[in-house]
JSON list of C-alpha atoms in Angstrom, two decimals:
[
{"chain": "J", "resi": 162, "resn": "MET", "atom": "CA", "xyz": [-44.28, -13.17, 51.31]},
{"chain": "J", "resi": 163, "resn": "THR", "atom": "CA", "xyz": [-41.26, -15.66, 51.14]},
{"chain": "J", "resi": 164, "resn": "ASN", "atom": "CA", "xyz": [-40.83, -14.80, 47.03]},
{"chain": "J", "resi": 165, "resn": "VAL", "atom": "CA", "xyz": [-40.25, -11.17, 47.87]},
{"chain": "J", "resi": 166, "resn": "ALA", "atom": "CA", "xyz": [-37.77, -12.20, 50.53]},
{"chain": "J", "resi": 167, "resn": "ALA", "atom": "CA", "xyz": [-35.96, -14.73, 48.26]},
{"chain": "J", "resi": 168, "resn": "THR", "atom": "CA", "xyz": [-35.88, -12.14, 45.60]},
{"chain": "J", "resi": 169, "resn": "THR", "atom": "CA", "xyz": [-34.54, -9.61, 47.94]},
{"chain": "J", "resi": 170, "resn": "ASP", "atom": "CA", "xyz": [-31.41, -11.78, 49.06]},
{"chain": "J", "resi": 171, "resn": "ASP", "atom": "CA", "xyz": [-31.10, -12.77, 45.94]},
{"chain": "J", "resi": 172, "resn": "HIS", "atom": "CA", "xyz": [-30.24, -9.15, 44.62]},
{"chain": "J", "resi": 173, "resn": "SER", "atom": "CA", "xyz": [-28.29, -8.33, 47.76]},
{"chain": "J", "resi": 174, "resn": "VAL", "atom": "CA", "xyz": [-25.91, -11.52, 47.13]},
{"chain": "J", "resi": 175, "resn": "HIS", "atom": "CA", "xyz": [-26.10, -10.45, 43.16]},
{"chain": "J", "resi": 176, "resn": "PHE", "atom": "CA", "xyz": [-24.81, -6.52, 44.26]},
{"chain": "J", "resi": 177, "resn": "ARG", "atom": "CA", "xyz": [-22.64, -8.53, 46.68]},
{"chain": "J", "resi": 178, "resn": "HIS", "atom": "CA", "xyz": [-20.69, -10.20, 43.95]},
{"chain": "J", "resi": 179, "resn": "LEU", "atom": "CA", "xyz": [-20.87, -7.55, 41.76]},
{"chain": "J", "resi": 180, "resn": "ALA", "atom": "CA", "xyz": [-18.57, -5.44, 44.24]},
{"chain": "J", "resi": 181, "resn": "ASP", "atom": "CA", "xyz": [-16.47, -8.10, 44.98]},
{"chain": "J", "resi": 182, "resn": "ILE", "atom": "CA", "xyz": [-15.49, -8.42, 40.98]},
{"chain": "J", "resi": 183, "resn": "VAL", "atom": "CA", "xyz": [-15.28, -4.50, 40.98]},
{"chain": "J", "resi": 184, "resn": "ARG", "atom": "CA", "xyz": [-12.81, -4.29, 44.03]},
{"chain": "J", "resi": 185, "resn": "ASN", "atom": "CA", "xyz": [-10.82, -7.45, 42.80]},
{"chain": "J", "resi": 186, "resn": "ASN", "atom": "CA", "xyz": [-10.24, -5.40, 39.55]},
{"chain": "J", "resi": 187, "resn": "LEU", "atom": "CA", "xyz": [-9.51, -2.33, 40.98]},
{"chain": "J", "resi": 188, "resn": "GLU", "atom": "CA", "xyz": [-7.18, -4.09, 43.82]},
{"chain": "J", "resi": 189, "resn": "ASN", "atom": "CA", "xyz": [-5.43, -6.36, 41.50]},
{"chain": "J", "resi": 190, "resn": "GLN", "atom": "CA", "xyz": [-5.48, -4.26, 38.28]},
{"chain": "J", "resi": 191, "resn": "GLN", "atom": "CA", "xyz": [-6.22, -0.99, 38.63]},
{"chain": "J", "resi": 192, "resn": "ASP", "atom": "CA", "xyz": [-3.39, -0.74, 41.33]},
{"chain": "J", "resi": 193, "resn": "TRP", "atom": "CA", "xyz": [-6.07, 0.85, 43.84]},
{"chain": "J", "resi": 194, "resn": "THR", "atom": "CA", "xyz": [-5.55, 0.85, 47.18]},
{"chain": "J", "resi": 195, "resn": "GLN", "atom": "CA", "xyz": [-7.41, 1.75, 51.08]},
{"chain": "J", "resi": 196, "resn": "LEU", "atom": "CA", "xyz": [-10.33, 0.28, 49.64]},
{"chain": "J", "resi": 197, "resn": "ARG", "atom": "CA", "xyz": [-13.53, 0.36, 51.75]},
{"chain": "J", "resi": 198, "resn": "VAL", "atom": "CA", "xyz": [-17.17, -1.48, 51.21]},
{"chain": "J", "resi": 199, "resn": "HIS", "atom": "CA", "xyz": [-19.82, 0.83, 52.01]},
{"chain": "J", "resi": 200, "resn": "LEU", "atom": "CA", "xyz": [-22.98, -1.79, 52.02]},
{"chain": "J", "resi": 201, "resn": "SER", "atom": "CA", "xyz": [-26.60, -0.78, 51.12]},
{"chain": "J", "resi": 202, "resn": "HIS", "atom": "CA", "xyz": [-29.47, -0.70, 53.20]},
{"chain": "J", "resi": 203, "resn": "ASP", "atom": "CA", "xyz": [-30.59, -4.06, 52.59]},
{"chain": "J", "resi": 204, "resn": "ASP", "atom": "CA", "xyz": [-27.49, -5.35, 53.52]},
{"chain": "J", "resi": 205, "resn": "ASP", "atom": "CA", "xyz": [-26.37, -6.85, 56.83]},
{"chain": "J", "resi": 206, "resn": "GLY", "atom": "CA", "xyz": [-27.70, -5.00, 60.25]},
{"chain": "J", "resi": 207, "resn": "ALA", "atom": "CA", "xyz": [-30.06, -2.62, 58.64]},
{"chain": "J", "resi": 208, "resn": "ASP", "atom": "CA", "xyz": [-32.91, -4.46, 60.53]},
{"chain": "J", "resi": 209, "resn": "ARG", "atom": "CA", "xyz": [-31.26, -2.62, 63.42]},
{"chain": "J", "resi": 210, "resn": "VAL", "atom": "CA", "xyz": [-31.26, 0.71, 62.69]},
{"chain": "J", "resi": 211, "resn": "ASP", "atom": "CA", "xyz": [-34.25, 3.17, 62.38]},
{"chain": "J", "resi": 212, "resn": "PRO", "atom": "CA", "xyz": [-35.85, 2.98, 58.59]},
{"chain": "J", "resi": 213, "resn": "GLY", "atom": "CA", "xyz": [-35.88, 6.76, 58.43]},
{"chain": "J", "resi": 214, "resn": "GLN", "atom": "CA", "xyz": [-32.36, 7.10, 59.55]},
{"chain": "J", "resi": 215, "resn": "ARG", "atom": "CA", "xyz": [-31.12, 4.07, 57.28]},
{"chain": "J", "resi": 216, "resn": "ALA", "atom": "CA", "xyz": [-32.38, 5.89, 54.19]},
{"chain": "J", "resi": 217, "resn": "ARG", "atom": "CA", "xyz": [-30.47, 9.48, 54.96]},
{"chain": "J", "resi": 218, "resn": "SER", "atom": "CA", "xyz": [-27.15, 7.67, 55.65]},
{"chain": "J", "resi": 219, "resn": "ARG", "atom": "CA", "xyz": [-26.95, 4.38, 53.81]},
{"chain": "J", "resi": 220, "resn": "PRO", "atom": "CA", "xyz": [-26.76, 4.26, 49.84]},
{"chain": "J", "resi": 221, "resn": "PRO", "atom": "CA", "xyz": [-29.41, 2.14, 48.18]},
{"chain": "J", "resi": 222, "resn": "ARG", "atom": "CA", "xyz": [-26.60, -0.06, 46.49]},
{"chain": "J", "resi": 223, "resn": "ILE", "atom": "CA", "xyz": [-23.73, -1.24, 47.48]},
{"chain": "J", "resi": 224, "resn": "LEU", "atom": "CA", "xyz": [-20.63, 1.52, 46.91]},
{"chain": "J", "resi": 225, "resn": "LEU", "atom": "CA", "xyz": [-16.64, 1.33, 46.95]},
{"chain": "J", "resi": 226, "resn": "SER", "atom": "CA", "xyz": [-14.15, 4.26, 47.63]},
{"chain": "J", "resi": 227, "resn": "GLY", "atom": "CA", "xyz": [-10.93, 3.87, 47.51]},
{"chain": "J", "resi": 228, "resn": "LEU", "atom": "CA", "xyz": [-7.67, 5.53, 46.06]},
{"chain": "J", "resi": 229, "resn": "PRO", "atom": "CA", "xyz": [-6.47, 5.28, 42.59]},
{"chain": "J", "resi": 230, "resn": "PRO", "atom": "CA", "xyz": [-2.54, 5.31, 41.64]},
{"chain": "J", "resi": 231, "resn": "ARG", "atom": "CA", "xyz": [-3.36, 8.80, 39.69]},
{"chain": "J", "resi": 232, "resn": "ARG", "atom": "CA", "xyz": [-5.92, 11.59, 39.16]},
{"chain": "J", "resi": 233, "resn": "LEU", "atom": "CA", "xyz": [-8.71, 10.18, 37.60]},
{"chain": "J", "resi": 234, "resn": "TYR", "atom": "CA", "xyz": [-10.36, 13.72, 36.41]},
{"chain": "J", "resi": 235, "resn": "ILE", "atom": "CA", "xyz": [-8.94, 17.48, 36.68]},
{"chain": "J", "resi": 236, "resn": "HIS", "atom": "CA", "xyz": [-12.31, 19.79, 35.91]},
{"chain": "J", "resi": 237, "resn": "PRO", "atom": "CA", "xyz": [-11.79, 21.66, 32.77]},
{"chain": "J", "resi": 238, "resn": "ASP", "atom": "CA", "xyz": [-12.07, 25.03, 34.98]},
{"chain": "J", "resi": 239, "resn": "GLU", "atom": "CA", "xyz": [-9.65, 23.86, 37.26]},
{"chain": "J", "resi": 240, "resn": "GLN", "atom": "CA", "xyz": [-7.20, 22.57, 34.37]},
{"chain": "J", "resi": 241, "resn": "ILE", "atom": "CA", "xyz": [-7.24, 26.47, 33.14]},
{"chain": "J", "resi": 242, "resn": "GLU", "atom": "CA", "xyz": [-6.58, 27.85, 36.45]},
{"chain": "J", "resi": 243, "resn": "ILE", "atom": "CA", "xyz": [-3.51, 25.21, 36.96]},
{"chain": "J", "resi": 244, "resn": "PHE", "atom": "CA", "xyz": [-2.16, 26.39, 33.59]},
{"chain": "J", "resi": 245, "resn": "ARG", "atom": "CA", "xyz": [-2.05, 30.18, 34.64]},
{"chain": "J", "resi": 246, "resn": "ALA", "atom": "CA", "xyz": [-0.06, 29.27, 37.88]},
{"chain": "J", "resi": 247, "resn": "GLU", "atom": "CA", "xyz": [2.02, 26.84, 36.28]},
{"chain": "J", "resi": 248, "resn": "ARG", "atom": "CA", "xyz": [3.00, 30.07, 33.70]},
{"chain": "J", "resi": 249, "resn": "ALA", "atom": "CA", "xyz": [3.40, 32.51, 36.73]},
{"chain": "J", "resi": 250, "resn": "LEU", "atom": "CA", "xyz": [5.46, 29.96, 38.32]},
{"chain": "J", "resi": 251, "resn": "GLY", "atom": "CA", "xyz": [8.04, 29.71, 35.96]},
{"chain": "J", "resi": 252, "resn": "ASN", "atom": "CA", "xyz": [10.99, 27.85, 34.97]},
{"chain": "J", "resi": 253, "resn": "GLY", "atom": "CA", "xyz": [8.94, 24.95, 33.75]},
{"chain": "J", "resi": 254, "resn": "ARG", "atom": "CA", "xyz": [7.73, 23.81, 37.39]},
{"chain": "J", "resi": 255, "resn": "ARG", "atom": "CA", "xyz": [4.35, 21.99, 37.45]},
{"chain": "J", "resi": 256, "resn": "ILE", "atom": "CA", "xyz": [2.08, 22.25, 40.00]},
{"chain": "J", "resi": 257, "resn": "PRO", "atom": "CA", "xyz": [1.52, 18.39, 41.37]},
{"chain": "J", "resi": 258, "resn": "GLN", "atom": "CA", "xyz": [-1.63, 16.25, 40.67]},
{"chain": "J", "resi": 259, "resn": "PRO", "atom": "CA", "xyz": [-2.31, 13.90, 43.61]},
{"chain": "J", "resi": 260, "resn": "PRO", "atom": "CA", "xyz": [-4.78, 11.41, 43.64]},
{"chain": "J", "resi": 261, "resn": "GLU", "atom": "CA", "xyz": [-7.86, 11.70, 45.12]},
{"chain": "J", "resi": 262, "resn": "TYR", "atom": "CA", "xyz": [-10.50, 9.44, 46.77]},
{"chain": "J", "resi": 263, "resn": "GLU", "atom": "CA", "xyz": [-13.35, 8.03, 44.74]},
{"chain": "J", "resi": 264, "resn": "TRP", "atom": "CA", "xyz": [-16.73, 6.25, 45.09]},
{"chain": "J", "resi": 265, "resn": "VAL", "atom": "CA", "xyz": [-17.51, 3.89, 42.90]},
{"chain": "J", "resi": 266, "resn": "LEU", "atom": "CA", "xyz": [-20.41, 2.14, 41.83]},
{"chain": "J", "resi": 267, "resn": "PRO", "atom": "CA", "xyz": [-20.12, -1.05, 40.27]},
{"chain": "J", "resi": 268, "resn": "MET", "atom": "CA", "xyz": [-23.17, -2.33, 38.19]},
{"chain": "J", "resi": 269, "resn": "HIS", "atom": "CA", "xyz": [-23.94, -5.45, 35.34]},
{"chain": "J", "resi": 270, "resn": "LEU", "atom": "CA", "xyz": [-24.35, -4.38, 31.98]},
{"chain": "J", "resi": 271, "resn": "ALA", "atom": "CA", "xyz": [-27.88, -5.81, 31.88]},
{"chain": "J", "resi": 272, "resn": "GLU", "atom": "CA", "xyz": [-28.93, -3.44, 34.22]},
{"chain": "J", "resi": 273, "resn": "THR", "atom": "CA", "xyz": [-31.27, -0.47, 33.20]},
{"chain": "J", "resi": 274, "resn": "PRO", "atom": "CA", "xyz": [-30.90, 1.89, 35.92]},
{"chain": "J", "resi": 275, "resn": "SER", "atom": "CA", "xyz": [-32.88, 5.14, 35.83]},
{"chain": "J", "resi": 276, "resn": "VAL", "atom": "CA", "xyz": [-32.11, 8.71, 36.53]},
{"chain": "J", "resi": 277, "resn": "GLY", "atom": "CA", "xyz": [-34.09, 8.44, 40.04]},
{"chain": "J", "resi": 278, "resn": "GLN", "atom": "CA", "xyz": [-31.95, 5.69, 40.97]},
{"chain": "J", "resi": 279, "resn": "PHE", "atom": "CA", "xyz": [-28.48, 7.32, 39.99]},
{"chain": "J", "resi": 280, "resn": "ALA", "atom": "CA", "xyz": [-30.02, 10.71, 42.17]},
{"chain": "J", "resi": 281, "resn": "ALA", "atom": "CA", "xyz": [-31.08, 8.54, 45.09]},
{"chain": "J", "resi": 282, "resn": "VAL", "atom": "CA", "xyz": [-27.34, 7.36, 45.40]},
{"chain": "J", "resi": 283, "resn": "PHE", "atom": "CA", "xyz": [-26.04, 10.86, 44.78]},
{"chain": "J", "resi": 284, "resn": "ASP", "atom": "CA", "xyz": [-27.95, 11.77, 47.78]},
{"chain": "J", "resi": 285, "resn": "VAL", "atom": "CA", "xyz": [-26.48, 9.87, 50.18]},
{"chain": "J", "resi": 286, "resn": "MET", "atom": "CA", "xyz": [-22.80, 10.50, 49.11]},
{"chain": "J", "resi": 287, "resn": "ASP", "atom": "CA", "xyz": [-21.06, 13.11, 49.98]},
{"chain": "J", "resi": 288, "resn": "ALA", "atom": "CA", "xyz": [-18.01, 14.73, 47.80]},
{"chain": "J", "resi": 289, "resn": "LEU", "atom": "CA", "xyz": [-15.56, 12.81, 49.47]},
{"chain": "J", "resi": 290, "resn": "PRO", "atom": "CA", "xyz": [-16.01, 9.28, 50.96]},
{"chain": "J", "resi": 291, "resn": "PRO", "atom": "CA", "xyz": [-15.85, 8.76, 54.75]},
{"chain": "J", "resi": 292, "resn": "GLY", "atom": "CA", "xyz": [-12.46, 8.90, 55.84]},
{"chain": "J", "resi": 293, "resn": "ALA", "atom": "CA", "xyz": [-10.74, 10.68, 53.12]},
{"chain": "J", "resi": 294, "resn": "THR", "atom": "CA", "xyz": [-10.50, 14.28, 54.37]},
{"chain": "J", "resi": 295, "resn": "ALA", "atom": "CA", "xyz": [-8.79, 12.62, 57.30]},
{"chain": "J", "resi": 296, "resn": "SER", "atom": "CA", "xyz": [-6.38, 11.01, 55.13]},
{"chain": "J", "resi": 297, "resn": "LEU", "atom": "CA", "xyz": [-5.47, 13.77, 53.23]},
{"chain": "J", "resi": 298, "resn": "ASP", "atom": "CA", "xyz": [-4.83, 16.70, 55.56]},
{"chain": "J", "resi": 299, "resn": "GLY", "atom": "CA", "xyz": [-1.16, 15.25, 56.31]},
{"chain": "J", "resi": 300, "resn": "ALA", "atom": "CA", "xyz": [-1.13, 14.72, 52.32]},
{"chain": "J", "resi": 301, "resn": "ASP", "atom": "CA", "xyz": [-0.49, 18.65, 51.58]},
{"chain": "J", "resi": 302, "resn": "SER", "atom": "CA", "xyz": [2.19, 19.02, 49.19]},
{"chain": "J", "resi": 303, "resn": "ARG", "atom": "CA", "xyz": [2.12, 22.65, 48.51]},
{"chain": "J", "resi": 304, "resn": "SER", "atom": "CA", "xyz": [5.66, 24.07, 47.45]},
{"chain": "J", "resi": 305, "resn": "PRO", "atom": "CA", "xyz": [7.12, 27.39, 49.40]},
{"chain": "J", "resi": 306, "resn": "ASN", "atom": "CA", "xyz": [5.79, 29.40, 46.61]},
{"chain": "J", "resi": 307, "resn": "GLU", "atom": "CA", "xyz": [1.95, 28.11, 46.18]},
{"chain": "J", "resi": 308, "resn": "ASP", "atom": "CA", "xyz": [-0.35, 30.02, 47.60]},
{"chain": "J", "resi": 309, "resn": "GLY", "atom": "CA", "xyz": [-2.90, 28.01, 50.00]},
{"chain": "J", "resi": 310, "resn": "ASP", "atom": "CA", "xyz": [-6.06, 29.49, 48.87]},
{"chain": "J", "resi": 311, "resn": "ALA", "atom": "CA", "xyz": [-4.76, 29.43, 45.10]},
{"chain": "J", "resi": 312, "resn": "GLN", "atom": "CA", "xyz": [-7.95, 29.61, 42.33]},
{"chain": "J", "resi": 313, "resn": "TRP", "atom": "CA", "xyz": [-7.37, 26.04, 40.89]},
{"chain": "J", "resi": 314, "resn": "LYS", "atom": "CA", "xyz": [-7.95, 24.39, 44.06]},
{"chain": "J", "resi": 315, "resn": "GLN", "atom": "CA", "xyz": [-11.75, 24.86, 44.37]},
{"chain": "J", "resi": 316, "resn": "TRP", "atom": "CA", "xyz": [-12.11, 22.30, 42.88]},
{"chain": "J", "resi": 317, "resn": "ARG", "atom": "CA", "xyz": [-10.53, 19.95, 45.16]},
{"chain": "J", "resi": 318, "resn": "ARG", "atom": "CA", "xyz": [-11.38, 17.55, 48.15]},
{"chain": "J", "resi": 319, "resn": "ALA", "atom": "CA", "xyz": [-14.93, 18.52, 50.14]},
{"chain": "J", "resi": 320, "resn": "LYS", "atom": "CA", "xyz": [-14.97, 21.69, 47.49]},
{"chain": "J", "resi": 321, "resn": "ARG", "atom": "CA", "xyz": [-15.33, 19.63, 44.66]},
{"chain": "J", "resi": 322, "resn": "GLY", "atom": "CA", "xyz": [-18.90, 18.52, 43.37]},
{"chain": "J", "resi": 323, "resn": "LYS", "atom": "CA", "xyz": [-19.89, 14.95, 44.31]},
{"chain": "J", "resi": 324, "resn": "ARG", "atom": "CA", "xyz": [-19.02, 12.54, 41.53]},
{"chain": "J", "resi": 325, "resn": "LEU", "atom": "CA", "xyz": [-18.30, 8.78, 40.97]},
{"chain": "J", "resi": 326, "resn": "LEU", "atom": "CA", "xyz": [-16.71, 6.45, 38.99]},
{"chain": "J", "resi": 327, "resn": "LEU", "atom": "CA", "xyz": [-19.55, 3.96, 37.13]},
{"chain": "J", "resi": 328, "resn": "ALA", "atom": "CA", "xyz": [-17.83, 0.68, 37.08]},
{"chain": "J", "resi": 329, "resn": "VAL", "atom": "CA", "xyz": [-19.64, -1.90, 34.19]},
{"chain": "J", "resi": 330, "resn": "VAL", "atom": "CA", "xyz": [-19.38, -5.35, 34.54]},
{"chain": "J", "resi": 331, "resn": "GLN", "atom": "CA", "xyz": [-19.61, -7.88, 31.66]},
{"chain": "J", "resi": 332, "resn": "ASP", "atom": "CA", "xyz": [-20.68, -11.64, 31.98]},
{"chain": "J", "resi": 333, "resn": "ASP", "atom": "CA", "xyz": [-17.06, -12.29, 31.57]},
{"chain": "J", "resi": 334, "resn": "SER", "atom": "CA", "xyz": [-15.52, -10.54, 34.39]},
{"chain": "J", "resi": 335, "resn": "SER", "atom": "CA", "xyz": [-14.41, -7.51, 32.46]},
{"chain": "J", "resi": 336, "resn": "VAL", "atom": "CA", "xyz": [-15.31, -4.17, 33.76]},
{"chain": "J", "resi": 337, "resn": "VAL", "atom": "CA", "xyz": [-15.32, -0.82, 31.92]},
{"chain": "J", "resi": 338, "resn": "TYR", "atom": "CA", "xyz": [-15.39, 2.20, 34.16]},
{"chain": "J", "resi": 339, "resn": "TYR", "atom": "CA", "xyz": [-17.18, 5.98, 33.38]},
{"chain": "J", "resi": 340, "resn": "MET", "atom": "CA", "xyz": [-16.75, 9.31, 35.83]},
{"chain": "J", "resi": 341, "resn": "MET", "atom": "CA", "xyz": [-20.36, 10.38, 36.52]},
{"chain": "J", "resi": 342, "resn": "HIS", "atom": "CA", "xyz": [-21.31, 13.76, 37.90]},
{"chain": "J", "resi": 343, "resn": "ASP", "atom": "CA", "xyz": [-24.38, 14.40, 40.18]},
{"chain": "J", "resi": 344, "resn": "GLY", "atom": "CA", "xyz": [-25.71, 17.49, 37.79]},
{"chain": "J", "resi": 345, "resn": "ILE", "atom": "CA", "xyz": [-24.14, 19.04, 34.93]},
{"chain": "J", "resi": 346, "resn": "VAL", "atom": "CA", "xyz": [-20.38, 19.74, 34.34]},
{"chain": "J", "resi": 347, "resn": "LYS", "atom": "CA", "xyz": [-19.17, 21.79, 32.00]},
{"chain": "J", "resi": 348, "resn": "PRO", "atom": "CA", "xyz": [-17.58, 19.91, 29.00]},
{"chain": "J", "resi": 349, "resn": "ARG", "atom": "CA", "xyz": [-13.88, 19.91, 27.88]},
{"chain": "J", "resi": 350, "resn": "GLN", "atom": "CA", "xyz": [-12.44, 22.98, 25.69]},
{"chain": "J", "resi": 351, "resn": "ASN", "atom": "CA", "xyz": [-10.34, 21.11, 22.82]}
]
């Protein structure tokens, strides 16, 4: 029994170290702001929570969330609608593309996650991280001529699908990021 507890503690420490490496990279090299750590159900305080409630509300792995310096992903259909809306605005006017809060899942390159493990992470996530909607409510930079119900807005904020940035860490602490979606996403057209 002691070996099982020691193994669980080793995994927990490993995941915390991965999260620290990724957080440091996001803050100091990628210029992310407002970074938050979302502890997994195996971390501190989990024993004080009902196991059923914990499984529904806490991720199976440590997740990070934050605000990148620029927008990381534009849905292909949104991009088409933005082009149409910008053409209608005329005079070369552009629709602002402010950054959106993103989820980040730290992993090590040697890990071999299953689809079920990724599904478990997506199951406990909302489209936006906690606190992101409150922070964005005052950040609506709508121009006077811009329609509040514009077609291209259906892919923004809480209306967007669940997605996360998969942060893959190598032994030398280098980090590579991949955008990952919950479900099937229409591919980009060239």
